[in-house]
């Protein structure tokens, strides 16, 4: 029995020692220093994630903003090109008219046509086009739109190949900021119009061909140059009376889609066969650029319903 009691005493002491060791171990794990270290690791991890997002934003945002600015400036470049090419075609039509005058004077030998010849076929054409473009767009247009050294027309030609007026404009648009070392955008634009000098037939009956009349954007050809579709009768009437006026077919007149947005006019232009009123006499809706060509050159144009039969 004494021996048995000794063993029991030893076992009880051993259990107490194990329990004390476990409590000491738990206290050591749950000590304030360990909790502080654990919290420090969590804060460090969160700070690292937040800092990485800041760095990524700093890298991506400038590139995104630069791309947006570049796209906005690209639309400005398109606007400039549209305005300039529109003026080139407009001045080309003026030269086409002068070429008709020059051709008539040259054929009839009425007066000395030296000045008109220089304007239509010589070096004065470039000066004329440049001067008219500046007048229409404004003297400071090129400087205000970052066009360096103005516009060059050195490659243009007038009444040389197939009686064509070929206006070729070359200019450079400066980019406000350096984009991958691209300082400017080189632009080449072209306006090609046939001079109004008609068509000369031949006396050879084997090669004689019917001459018809077409317009640049028309879809039909005309056998009679006095057809009312191309030879319009233009009248100038008061805006107050336009509601009561009717055309040849009894129809009303409506605002032109091209020039009808003018708000200050008191009188308008109409034709007896049309159904639109115009604030400008040179509006494309009432002007016709008539060209005489052989019937074999009308392309896919159909005969006019009035004079083509």
PDB file of C-alpha atoms in Angstrom:
ATOM      1  CA  UNK A   1       0.000   0.000   0.000  1.00  0.00           C
ATOM      2  CA  UNK A   2       2.731   2.503   0.761  1.00  0.00           C
ATOM      3  CA  UNK A   3       4.228   1.773  -2.610  1.00  0.00           C
ATOM      4  CA  UNK A   4       0.905   2.250  -4.297  1.00  0.00           C
ATOM      5  CA  UNK A   5       0.421   5.599  -2.577  1.00  0.00           C
ATOM      6  CA  UNK A   6       3.820   6.779  -3.787  1.00  0.00           C
ATOM      7  CA  UNK A   7       2.926   6.048  -7.387  1.00  0.00           C
ATOM      8  CA  UNK A   8      -0.306   7.932  -7.068  1.00  0.00           C
ATOM      9  CA  UNK A   9       1.550  10.907  -5.605  1.00  0.00           C
ATOM     10  CA  UNK A  10       4.021  10.876  -8.494  1.00  0.00           C
ATOM     11  CA  UNK A  11       1.211  10.724 -11.087  1.00  0.00           C
ATOM     12  CA  UNK A  12      -0.606  13.649  -9.517  1.00  0.00           C
ATOM     13  CA  UNK A  13       2.541  15.758  -9.529  1.00  0.00           C
ATOM     14  CA  UNK A  14       3.204  14.850 -13.172  1.00  0.00           C
ATOM     15  CA  UNK A  15      -0.291  15.958 -14.200  1.00  0.00           C
ATOM     16  CA  UNK A  16       0.170  19.265 -12.355  1.00  0.00           C
ATOM     17  CA  UNK A  17       3.468  19.844 -14.131  1.00  0.00           C
ATOM     18  CA  UNK A  18       1.884  19.141 -17.554  1.00  0.00           C
ATOM     19  CA  UNK A  19      -1.010  21.476 -16.772  1.00  0.00           C
ATOM     20  CA  UNK A  20       1.349  24.233 -15.687  1.00  0.00           C
ATOM     21  CA  UNK A  21       3.427  23.773 -18.837  1.00  0.00           C
ATOM     22  CA  UNK A  22       0.300  23.990 -21.017  1.00  0.00           C
ATOM     23  CA  UNK A  23      -0.862  27.177 -19.294  1.00  0.00           C
ATOM     24  CA  UNK A  24       2.592  28.682 -19.615  1.00  0.00           C
ATOM     25  CA  UNK A  25       2.694  27.782 -23.296  1.00  0.00           C
ATOM     26  CA  UNK A  26      -0.764  29.317 -23.879  1.00  0.00           C
ATOM     27  CA  UNK A  27       0.273  32.477 -22.043  1.00  0.00           C
ATOM     28  CA  UNK A  28       3.405  32.723 -24.151  1.00  0.00           C
ATOM     29  CA  UNK A  29       1.424  32.389 -27.373  1.00  0.00           C
ATOM     30  CA  UNK A  30      -1.198  34.910 -26.283  1.00  0.00           C
ATOM     31  CA  UNK A  31       1.275  37.426 -24.988  1.00  0.00           C
ATOM     32  CA  UNK A  32       0.857  41.139 -25.990  1.00  0.00           C
ATOM     33  CA  UNK A  33       4.106  41.085 -27.944  1.00  0.00           C
ATOM     34  CA  UNK A  34       2.878  38.264 -30.182  1.00  0.00           C
ATOM     35  CA  UNK A  35      -0.453  39.997 -30.806  1.00  0.00           C
ATOM     36  CA  UNK A  36       1.376  43.191 -31.672  1.00  0.00           C
ATOM     37  CA  UNK A  37       3.585  41.317 -34.105  1.00  0.00           C
ATOM     38  CA  UNK A  38       0.553  39.665 -35.698  1.00  0.00           C
ATOM     39  CA  UNK A  39      -1.281  42.988 -36.073  1.00  0.00           C
ATOM     40  CA  UNK A  40       1.851  44.558 -37.542  1.00  0.00           C
ATOM     41  CA  UNK A  41       1.954  41.863 -40.224  1.00  0.00           C
ATOM     42  CA  UNK A  42      -1.711  42.533 -41.136  1.00  0.00           C
ATOM     43  CA  UNK A  43      -1.137  46.311 -41.376  1.00  0.00           C
ATOM     44  CA  UNK A  44       1.986  45.816 -43.473  1.00  0.00           C
ATOM     45  CA  UNK A  45       0.120  43.578 -45.914  1.00  0.00           C
ATOM     46  CA  UNK A  46      -2.764  46.075 -46.270  1.00  0.00           C
ATOM     47  CA  UNK A  47      -0.330  48.967 -46.760  1.00  0.00           C
ATOM     48  CA  UNK A  48       1.488  47.037 -49.484  1.00  0.00           C
ATOM     49  CA  UNK A  49      -1.754  46.390 -51.426  1.00  0.00           C
ATOM     50  CA  UNK A  50      -2.829  50.037 -51.129  1.00  0.00           C
ATOM     51  CA  UNK A  51       0.577  51.293 -52.260  1.00  0.00           C
ATOM     52  CA  UNK A  52       0.622  48.950 -55.266  1.00  0.00           C
ATOM     53  CA  UNK A  53      -2.774  50.326 -56.429  1.00  0.00           C
ATOM     54  CA  UNK A  54      -1.444  53.877 -56.130  1.00  0.00           C
ATOM     55  CA  UNK A  55       1.583  53.043 -58.271  1.00  0.00           C
ATOM     56  CA  UNK A  56      -0.551  51.370 -60.944  1.00  0.00           C
ATOM     57  CA  UNK A  57      -2.884  54.388 -61.058  1.00  0.00           C
ATOM     58  CA  UNK A  58       0.070  56.747 -61.388  1.00  0.00           C
ATOM     59  CA  UNK A  59       1.331  54.745 -64.361  1.00  0.00           C
ATOM     60  CA  UNK A  60      -1.960  54.146 -66.206  1.00  0.00           C
ATOM     61  CA  UNK A  61      -3.821  57.441 -65.672  1.00  0.00           C
ATOM     62  CA  UNK A  62      -1.378  59.694 -67.605  1.00  0.00           C
ATOM     63  CA  UNK A  63      -1.414  57.292 -70.557  1.00  0.00           C
ATOM     64  CA  UNK A  64      -5.222  57.208 -70.540  1.00  0.00           C
ATOM     65  CA  UNK A  65      -5.515  61.002 -70.363  1.00  0.00           C
ATOM     66  CA  UNK A  66      -2.949  61.418 -73.129  1.00  0.00           C
ATOM     67  CA  UNK A  67      -4.892  59.020 -75.380  1.00  0.00           C
ATOM     68  CA  UNK A  68      -8.119  60.976 -74.787  1.00  0.00           C
ATOM     69  CA  UNK A  69      -6.404  64.273 -75.648  1.00  0.00           C
ATOM     70  CA  UNK A  70      -4.889  62.767 -78.788  1.00  0.00           C
ATOM     71  CA  UNK A  71      -8.289  61.521 -79.999  1.00  0.00           C
ATOM     72  CA  UNK A  72      -9.823  64.943 -79.377  1.00  0.00           C
ATOM     73  CA  UNK A  73      -7.078  66.631 -81.393  1.00  0.00           C
ATOM     74  CA  UNK A  74      -7.507  64.063 -84.172  1.00  0.00           C
ATOM     75  CA  UNK A  75     -11.096  65.275 -84.642  1.00  0.00           C
ATOM     76  CA  UNK A  76      -9.709  68.796 -85.037  1.00  0.00           C
ATOM     77  CA  UNK A  77      -7.386  67.555 -87.787  1.00  0.00           C
ATOM     78  CA  UNK A  78     -10.359  66.039 -89.632  1.00  0.00           C
ATOM     79  CA  UNK A  79     -12.253  69.335 -89.329  1.00  0.00           C
ATOM     80  CA  UNK A  80      -9.329  71.295 -90.783  1.00  0.00           C
ATOM     81  CA  UNK A  81      -9.015  68.890 -93.714  1.00  0.00           C
ATOM     82  CA  UNK A  82     -12.736  69.142 -94.496  1.00  0.00           C
ATOM     83  CA  UNK A  83     -12.687  72.952 -94.487  1.00  0.00           C
ATOM     84  CA  UNK A  84      -9.628  73.209 -96.725  1.00  0.00           C
ATOM     85  CA  UNK A  85     -10.719  70.628 -99.321  1.00  0.00           C
ATOM     86  CA  UNK A  86     -14.122  72.329 -99.544  1.00  0.00           C
ATOM     87  CA  UNK A  87     -12.403  75.607-100.429  1.00  0.00           C
ATOM     88  CA  UNK A  88     -10.161  73.873-102.969  1.00  0.00           C
ATOM     89  CA  UNK A  89     -13.203  72.553-104.839  1.00  0.00           C
ATOM     90  CA  UNK A  90     -14.878  75.944-104.645  1.00  0.00           C
ATOM     91  CA  UNK A  91     -11.898  77.758-106.169  1.00  0.00           C
ATOM     92  CA  UNK A  92     -11.498  74.974-108.737  1.00  0.00           C
ATOM     93  CA  UNK A  93     -15.027  75.703-109.976  1.00  0.00           C
ATOM     94  CA  UNK A  94     -14.142  79.373-110.322  1.00  0.00           C
ATOM     95  CA  UNK A  95     -11.110  78.476-112.436  1.00  0.00           C
ATOM     96  CA  UNK A  96     -13.296  76.149-114.506  1.00  0.00           C
ATOM     97  CA  UNK A  97     -15.514  79.127-115.315  1.00  0.00           C
ATOM     98  CA  UNK A  98     -12.516  81.263-116.261  1.00  0.00           C
ATOM     99  CA  UNK A  99     -11.254  78.459-118.501  1.00  0.00           C
ATOM    100  CA  UNK A 100     -14.510  78.658-120.468  1.00  0.00           C
ATOM    101  CA  UNK A 101     -13.987  82.404-120.976  1.00  0.00           C
ATOM    102  CA  UNK A 102     -10.385  81.797-122.004  1.00  0.00           C
ATOM    103  CA  UNK A 103     -11.414  79.059-124.436  1.00  0.00           C
ATOM    104  CA  UNK A 104     -14.018  81.287-126.106  1.00  0.00           C
ATOM    105  CA  UNK A 105     -11.609  84.193-126.417  1.00  0.00           C
ATOM    106  CA  UNK A 106      -8.874  81.922-127.764  1.00  0.00           C
ATOM    107  CA  UNK A 107     -11.197  80.361-130.350  1.00  0.00           C
ATOM    108  CA  UNK A 108     -12.698  83.621-131.561  1.00  0.00           C
ATOM    109  CA  UNK A 109      -9.483  85.666-131.282  1.00  0.00           C
ATOM    110  CA  UNK A 110     -11.511  88.670-130.191  1.00  0.00           C
ATOM    111  CA  UNK A 111      -9.044  90.274-127.767  1.00  0.00           C
ATOM    112  CA  UNK A 112      -5.681  89.581-126.259  1.00  0.00           C
ATOM    113  CA  UNK A 113      -6.307  86.885-123.643  1.00  0.00           C
ATOM    114  CA  UNK A 114      -2.880  86.950-122.063  1.00  0.00           C
ATOM    115  CA  UNK A 115      -4.070  87.842-118.563  1.00  0.00           C
ATOM    116  CA  UNK A 116      -6.809  85.212-118.559  1.00  0.00           C
ATOM    117  CA  UNK A 117      -4.394  82.617-119.930  1.00  0.00           C
ATOM    118  CA  UNK A 118      -1.961  83.284-117.086  1.00  0.00           C
ATOM    119  CA  UNK A 119      -4.779  83.004-114.585  1.00  0.00           C
ATOM    120  CA  UNK A 120      -6.166  79.732-115.948  1.00  0.00           C
ATOM    121  CA  UNK A 121      -3.076  77.891-117.160  1.00  0.00           C
ATOM    122  CA  UNK A 122      -0.118  79.774-115.691  1.00  0.00           C
ATOM    123  CA  UNK A 123       1.571  80.348-112.356  1.00  0.00           C
ATOM    124  CA  UNK A 124      -1.022  82.923-111.310  1.00  0.00           C
ATOM    125  CA  UNK A 125      -3.464  80.092-110.639  1.00  0.00           C
ATOM    126  CA  UNK A 126      -1.599  79.059-107.480  1.00  0.00           C
ATOM    127  CA  UNK A 127      -1.530  82.633-106.211  1.00  0.00           C
ATOM    128  CA  UNK A 128      -5.213  83.073-106.999  1.00  0.00           C
ATOM    129  CA  UNK A 129      -6.236  79.884-105.172  1.00  0.00           C
ATOM    130  CA  UNK A 130      -4.104  80.706-102.118  1.00  0.00           C
ATOM    131  CA  UNK A 131      -5.447  84.242-101.928  1.00  0.00           C
ATOM    132  CA  UNK A 132      -9.084  83.139-102.248  1.00  0.00           C
ATOM    133  CA  UNK A 133      -8.682  80.374 -99.652  1.00  0.00           C
ATOM    134  CA  UNK A 134      -7.268  82.901 -97.171  1.00  0.00           C
ATOM    135  CA  UNK A 135     -10.119  85.308 -97.857  1.00  0.00           C
ATOM    136  CA  UNK A 136     -12.739  82.618 -97.300  1.00  0.00           C
ATOM    137  CA  UNK A 137     -11.184  80.976 -94.224  1.00  0.00           C
ATOM    138  CA  UNK A 138      -9.548  84.067 -92.721  1.00  0.00           C
ATOM    139  CA  UNK A 139      -6.086  85.598 -92.854  1.00  0.00           C
ATOM    140  CA  UNK A 140      -5.044  83.944 -89.565  1.00  0.00           C
ATOM    141  CA  UNK A 141      -6.641  80.570 -90.287  1.00  0.00           C
ATOM    142  CA  UNK A 142      -3.379  78.678 -90.873  1.00  0.00           C
ATOM    143  CA  UNK A 143      -1.640  80.183 -87.835  1.00  0.00           C
ATOM    144  CA  UNK A 144      -4.621  79.581 -85.537  1.00  0.00           C
ATOM    145  CA  UNK A 145      -4.845  75.924 -86.595  1.00  0.00           C
ATOM    146  CA  UNK A 146      -1.119  75.125 -86.158  1.00  0.00           C
ATOM    147  CA  UNK A 147      -0.428  74.845 -89.909  1.00  0.00           C
ATOM    148  CA  UNK A 148       3.280  75.565 -90.320  1.00  0.00           C
ATOM    149  CA  UNK A 149       4.488  77.544 -93.359  1.00  0.00           C
ATOM    150  CA  UNK A 150       1.003  77.769 -94.866  1.00  0.00           C
ATOM    151  CA  UNK A 151      -0.131  75.703 -97.849  1.00  0.00           C
ATOM    152  CA  UNK A 152       1.864  74.696-100.931  1.00  0.00           C
ATOM    153  CA  UNK A 153       0.281  74.138-104.376  1.00  0.00           C
ATOM    154  CA  UNK A 154       3.489  73.331-106.230  1.00  0.00           C
ATOM    155  CA  UNK A 155       2.170  70.002-107.586  1.00  0.00           C
ATOM    156  CA  UNK A 156      -1.009  71.525-109.021  1.00  0.00           C
ATOM    157  CA  UNK A 157      -1.702  71.687-112.764  1.00  0.00           C
ATOM    158  CA  UNK A 158      -4.291  73.624-114.751  1.00  0.00           C
ATOM    159  CA  UNK A 159      -5.897  72.746-118.126  1.00  0.00           C
ATOM    160  CA  UNK A 160      -3.170  70.344-119.203  1.00  0.00           C
ATOM    161  CA  UNK A 161      -4.268  66.708-119.109  1.00  0.00           C
ATOM    162  CA  UNK A 162      -7.771  66.122-120.498  1.00  0.00           C
ATOM    163  CA  UNK A 163      -8.619  69.779-119.810  1.00  0.00           C
ATOM    164  CA  UNK A 164      -8.583  69.077-116.067  1.00  0.00           C
ATOM    165  CA  UNK A 165      -7.958  71.543-113.253  1.00  0.00           C
ATOM    166  CA  UNK A 166      -5.952  69.562-110.694  1.00  0.00           C
ATOM    167  CA  UNK A 167      -5.377  71.419-107.418  1.00  0.00           C
ATOM    168  CA  UNK A 168      -3.060  69.587-104.993  1.00  0.00           C
ATOM    169  CA  UNK A 169      -2.522  71.166-101.573  1.00  0.00           C
ATOM    170  CA  UNK A 170       0.328  70.137 -99.258  1.00  0.00           C
ATOM    171  CA  UNK A 171       0.602  71.344 -95.667  1.00  0.00           C
ATOM    172  CA  UNK A 172       1.662  70.198 -92.201  1.00  0.00           C
ATOM    173  CA  UNK A 173      -0.409  70.392 -89.016  1.00  0.00           C
ATOM    174  CA  UNK A 174       1.754  70.797 -85.919  1.00  0.00           C
ATOM    175  CA  UNK A 175       0.938  68.573 -82.927  1.00  0.00           C
ATOM    176  CA  UNK A 176       0.865  70.606 -79.675  1.00  0.00           C
ATOM    177  CA  UNK A 177       2.642  67.868 -77.674  1.00  0.00           C
ATOM    178  CA  UNK A 178       5.384  65.434 -78.614  1.00  0.00           C
ATOM    179  CA  UNK A 179       3.787  62.077 -79.407  1.00  0.00           C
ATOM    180  CA  UNK A 180       6.460  59.389 -79.886  1.00  0.00           C
ATOM    181  CA  UNK A 181       8.682  62.025 -81.555  1.00  0.00           C
ATOM    182  CA  UNK A 182       5.884  62.858 -84.053  1.00  0.00           C
ATOM    183  CA  UNK A 183       5.961  66.651 -84.321  1.00  0.00           C
ATOM    184  CA  UNK A 184       3.472  67.217 -87.150  1.00  0.00           C
ATOM    185  CA  UNK A 185       1.021  65.513 -89.498  1.00  0.00           C
ATOM    186  CA  UNK A 186       1.702  65.851 -93.238  1.00  0.00           C
ATOM    187  CA  UNK A 187      -1.476  66.260 -95.294  1.00  0.00           C
ATOM    188  CA  UNK A 188      -1.989  66.068 -99.073  1.00  0.00           C
ATOM    189  CA  UNK A 189      -5.430  66.972-100.449  1.00  0.00           C
ATOM    190  CA  UNK A 190      -6.637  67.076-104.025  1.00  0.00           C
ATOM    191  CA  UNK A 191      -9.489  68.764-105.910  1.00  0.00           C
ATOM    192  CA  UNK A 192      -9.852  67.663-109.538  1.00  0.00           C
ATOM    193  CA  UNK A 193     -12.380  69.430-111.793  1.00  0.00           C
ATOM    194  CA  UNK A 194     -12.777  69.525-115.556  1.00  0.00           C
ATOM    195  CA  UNK A 195     -12.537  72.942-117.192  1.00  0.00           C
ATOM    196  CA  UNK A 196     -15.721  74.252-118.806  1.00  0.00           C
ATOM    197  CA  UNK A 197     -14.438  74.296-122.355  1.00  0.00           C
ATOM    198  CA  UNK A 198     -17.020  71.992-123.940  1.00  0.00           C
ATOM    199  CA  UNK A 199     -16.366  69.297-126.499  1.00  0.00           C
ATOM    200  CA  UNK A 200     -15.222  69.774-130.058  1.00  0.00           C
ATOM    201  CA  UNK A 201     -16.806  67.418-132.548  1.00  0.00           C
ATOM    202  CA  UNK A 202     -15.241  66.278-135.836  1.00  0.00           C
ATOM    203  CA  UNK A 203     -16.499  66.514-139.380  1.00  0.00           C
ATOM    204  CA  UNK A 204     -15.906  62.822-139.971  1.00  0.00           C
ATOM    205  CA  UNK A 205     -19.343  61.192-140.230  1.00  0.00           C
ATOM    206  CA  UNK A 206     -17.890  57.821-139.217  1.00  0.00           C
ATOM    207  CA  UNK A 207     -16.705  59.163-135.865  1.00  0.00           C
ATOM    208  CA  UNK A 208     -19.485  61.666-135.253  1.00  0.00           C
ATOM    209  CA  UNK A 209     -21.206  61.021-131.938  1.00  0.00           C
ATOM    210  CA  UNK A 210     -24.174  62.607-130.237  1.00  0.00           C
ATOM    211  CA  UNK A 211     -23.311  65.246-127.667  1.00  0.00           C
ATOM    212  CA  UNK A 212     -25.296  65.295-124.439  1.00  0.00           C
ATOM    213  CA  UNK A 213     -25.141  67.384-121.295  1.00  0.00           C
ATOM    214  CA  UNK A 214     -24.431  66.202-117.763  1.00  0.00           C
ATOM    215  CA  UNK A 215     -23.705  67.656-114.340  1.00  0.00           C
ATOM    216  CA  UNK A 216     -20.940  66.576-111.987  1.00  0.00           C
ATOM    217  CA  UNK A 217     -23.228  64.942-109.425  1.00  0.00           C
ATOM    218  CA  UNK A 218     -26.257  64.295-111.607  1.00  0.00           C
ATOM    219  CA  UNK A 219     -27.655  60.827-112.281  1.00  0.00           C
ATOM    220  CA  UNK A 220     -29.127  61.593-115.741  1.00  0.00           C
ATOM    221  CA  UNK A 221     -27.952  63.053-119.053  1.00  0.00           C
ATOM    222  CA  UNK A 222     -29.766  65.669-121.113  1.00  0.00           C
ATOM    223  CA  UNK A 223     -30.097  65.935-124.883  1.00  0.00           C
ATOM    224  CA  UNK A 224     -31.275  69.527-124.719  1.00  0.00           C
ATOM    225  CA  UNK A 225     -29.013  72.047-122.991  1.00  0.00           C
ATOM    226  CA  UNK A 226     -32.044  74.257-122.334  1.00  0.00           C
ATOM    227  CA  UNK A 227     -33.773  71.502-120.329  1.00  0.00           C
ATOM    228  CA  UNK A 228     -35.388  72.971-117.241  1.00  0.00           C
ATOM    229  CA  UNK A 229     -33.552  70.455-115.062  1.00  0.00           C
ATOM    230  CA  UNK A 230     -30.215  72.113-115.857  1.00  0.00           C
ATOM    231  CA  UNK A 231     -31.251  75.527-117.191  1.00  0.00           C
ATOM    232  CA  UNK A 232     -33.099  76.789-114.145  1.00  0.00           C
ATOM    233  CA  UNK A 233     -35.230  79.915-114.098  1.00  0.00           C
ATOM    234  CA  UNK A 234     -34.329  81.600-110.805  1.00  0.00           C
ATOM    235  CA  UNK A 235     -36.586  84.193-109.171  1.00  0.00           C
ATOM    236  CA  UNK A 236     -35.976  86.444-106.177  1.00  0.00           C
ATOM    237  CA  UNK A 237     -39.042  86.760-103.943  1.00  0.00           C
ATOM    238  CA  UNK A 238     -39.877  88.158-100.527  1.00  0.00           C
ATOM    239  CA  UNK A 239     -39.777  85.739 -97.612  1.00  0.00           C
ATOM    240  CA  UNK A 240     -43.183  86.990 -96.477  1.00  0.00           C
ATOM    241  CA  UNK A 241     -44.796  85.775 -99.714  1.00  0.00           C
ATOM    242  CA  UNK A 242     -43.138  82.368 -99.944  1.00  0.00           C
ATOM    243  CA  UNK A 243     -46.028  80.599 -98.182  1.00  0.00           C
ATOM    244  CA  UNK A 244     -48.482  81.687-100.900  1.00  0.00           C
ATOM    245  CA  UNK A 245     -46.299  80.976-103.944  1.00  0.00           C
ATOM    246  CA  UNK A 246     -46.576  77.685-105.845  1.00  0.00           C
ATOM    247  CA  UNK A 247     -44.241  76.077-108.366  1.00  0.00           C
ATOM    248  CA  UNK A 248     -45.088  74.988-111.908  1.00  0.00           C
ATOM    249  CA  UNK A 249     -46.732  71.808-110.661  1.00  0.00           C
ATOM    250  CA  UNK A 250     -48.702  73.560-107.904  1.00  0.00           C
ATOM    251  CA  UNK A 251     -46.432  72.474-105.061  1.00  0.00           C
ATOM    252  CA  UNK A 252     -45.262  74.483-102.073  1.00  0.00           C
ATOM    253  CA  UNK A 253     -41.729  75.651-101.392  1.00  0.00           C
ATOM    254  CA  UNK A 254     -39.814  74.347 -98.381  1.00  0.00           C
ATOM    255  CA  UNK A 255     -36.545  75.326 -96.716  1.00  0.00           C
ATOM    256  CA  UNK A 256     -33.371  74.160 -98.499  1.00  0.00           C
ATOM    257  CA  UNK A 257     -31.352  71.579 -96.536  1.00  0.00           C
ATOM    258  CA  UNK A 258     -28.071  73.170 -97.664  1.00  0.00           C
ATOM    259  CA  UNK A 259     -28.534  76.917 -97.144  1.00  0.00           C
ATOM    260  CA  UNK A 260     -31.899  77.124 -95.406  1.00  0.00           C
ATOM    261  CA  UNK A 261     -30.453  77.547 -91.917  1.00  0.00           C
ATOM    262  CA  UNK A 262     -29.742  81.235 -92.485  1.00  0.00           C
ATOM    263  CA  UNK A 263     -31.927  83.288 -90.138  1.00  0.00           C
ATOM    264  CA  UNK A 264     -31.320  86.896 -91.244  1.00  0.00           C
ATOM    265  CA  UNK A 265     -32.540  86.889 -94.862  1.00  0.00           C
ATOM    266  CA  UNK A 266     -35.681  88.741 -95.952  1.00  0.00           C
ATOM    267  CA  UNK A 267     -35.859  87.419 -99.512  1.00  0.00           C
ATOM    268  CA  UNK A 268     -35.053  84.048-101.048  1.00  0.00           C
ATOM    269  CA  UNK A 269     -34.349  82.420-104.418  1.00  0.00           C
ATOM    270  CA  UNK A 270     -36.712  79.914-106.023  1.00  0.00           C
ATOM    271  CA  UNK A 271     -37.159  78.139-109.367  1.00  0.00           C
ATOM    272  CA  UNK A 272     -40.438  77.478-111.122  1.00  0.00           C
ATOM    273  CA  UNK A 273     -39.752  73.727-111.265  1.00  0.00           C
ATOM    274  CA  UNK A 274     -38.292  73.181-107.790  1.00  0.00           C
ATOM    275  CA  UNK A 275     -39.816  72.859-104.335  1.00  0.00           C
ATOM    276  CA  UNK A 276     -37.130  74.529-102.188  1.00  0.00           C
ATOM    277  CA  UNK A 277     -36.307  78.147-101.387  1.00  0.00           C
ATOM    278  CA  UNK A 278     -32.674  79.214-101.004  1.00  0.00           C
ATOM    279  CA  UNK A 279     -30.999  82.022 -99.095  1.00  0.00           C
ATOM    280  CA  UNK A 280     -27.959  82.011-101.406  1.00  0.00           C
ATOM    281  CA  UNK A 281     -27.985  82.300-105.180  1.00  0.00           C
ATOM    282  CA  UNK A 282     -24.867  80.148-105.494  1.00  0.00           C
ATOM    283  CA  UNK A 283     -26.344  77.325-103.389  1.00  0.00           C
ATOM    284  CA  UNK A 284     -25.659  73.882-104.829  1.00  0.00           C
ATOM    285  CA  UNK A 285     -29.396  73.225-104.870  1.00  0.00           C
ATOM    286  CA  UNK A 286     -29.994  75.741-107.694  1.00  0.00           C
ATOM    287  CA  UNK A 287     -26.638  75.877-109.472  1.00  0.00           C
ATOM    288  CA  UNK A 288     -25.706  73.400-112.188  1.00  0.00           C
ATOM    289  CA  UNK A 289     -22.200  72.739-113.504  1.00  0.00           C
ATOM    290  CA  UNK A 290     -23.164  71.609-117.013  1.00  0.00           C
ATOM    291  CA  UNK A 291     -20.609  69.699-119.102  1.00  0.00           C
ATOM    292  CA  UNK A 292     -20.996  68.711-122.765  1.00  0.00           C
ATOM    293  CA  UNK A 293     -19.712  65.168-123.409  1.00  0.00           C
ATOM    294  CA  UNK A 294     -20.172  62.397-126.008  1.00  0.00           C
ATOM    295  CA  UNK A 295     -23.031  60.085-125.144  1.00  0.00           C
ATOM    296  CA  UNK A 296     -20.552  57.221-124.786  1.00  0.00           C
ATOM    297  CA  UNK A 297     -19.057  58.950-121.721  1.00  0.00           C
ATOM    298  CA  UNK A 298     -22.223  59.319-119.651  1.00  0.00           C
ATOM    299  CA  UNK A 299     -21.428  56.157-117.706  1.00  0.00           C
ATOM    300  CA  UNK A 300     -24.364  54.778-115.737  1.00  0.00           C
ATOM    301  CA  UNK A 301     -26.438  57.935-116.099  1.00  0.00           C
ATOM    302  CA  UNK A 302     -29.947  57.475-117.474  1.00  0.00           C
ATOM    303  CA  UNK A 303     -31.760  59.690-119.974  1.00  0.00           C
ATOM    304  CA  UNK A 304     -33.608  62.700-118.570  1.00  0.00           C
ATOM    305  CA  UNK A 305     -37.351  62.177-118.229  1.00  0.00           C
ATOM    306  CA  UNK A 306     -38.026  65.587-119.814  1.00  0.00           C
ATOM    307  CA  UNK A 307     -35.610  65.827-122.716  1.00  0.00           C
ATOM    308  CA  UNK A 308     -34.107  62.346-123.030  1.00  0.00           C
ATOM    309  CA  UNK A 309     -36.878  60.782-125.151  1.00  0.00           C
TER     310      UNK A 309
END
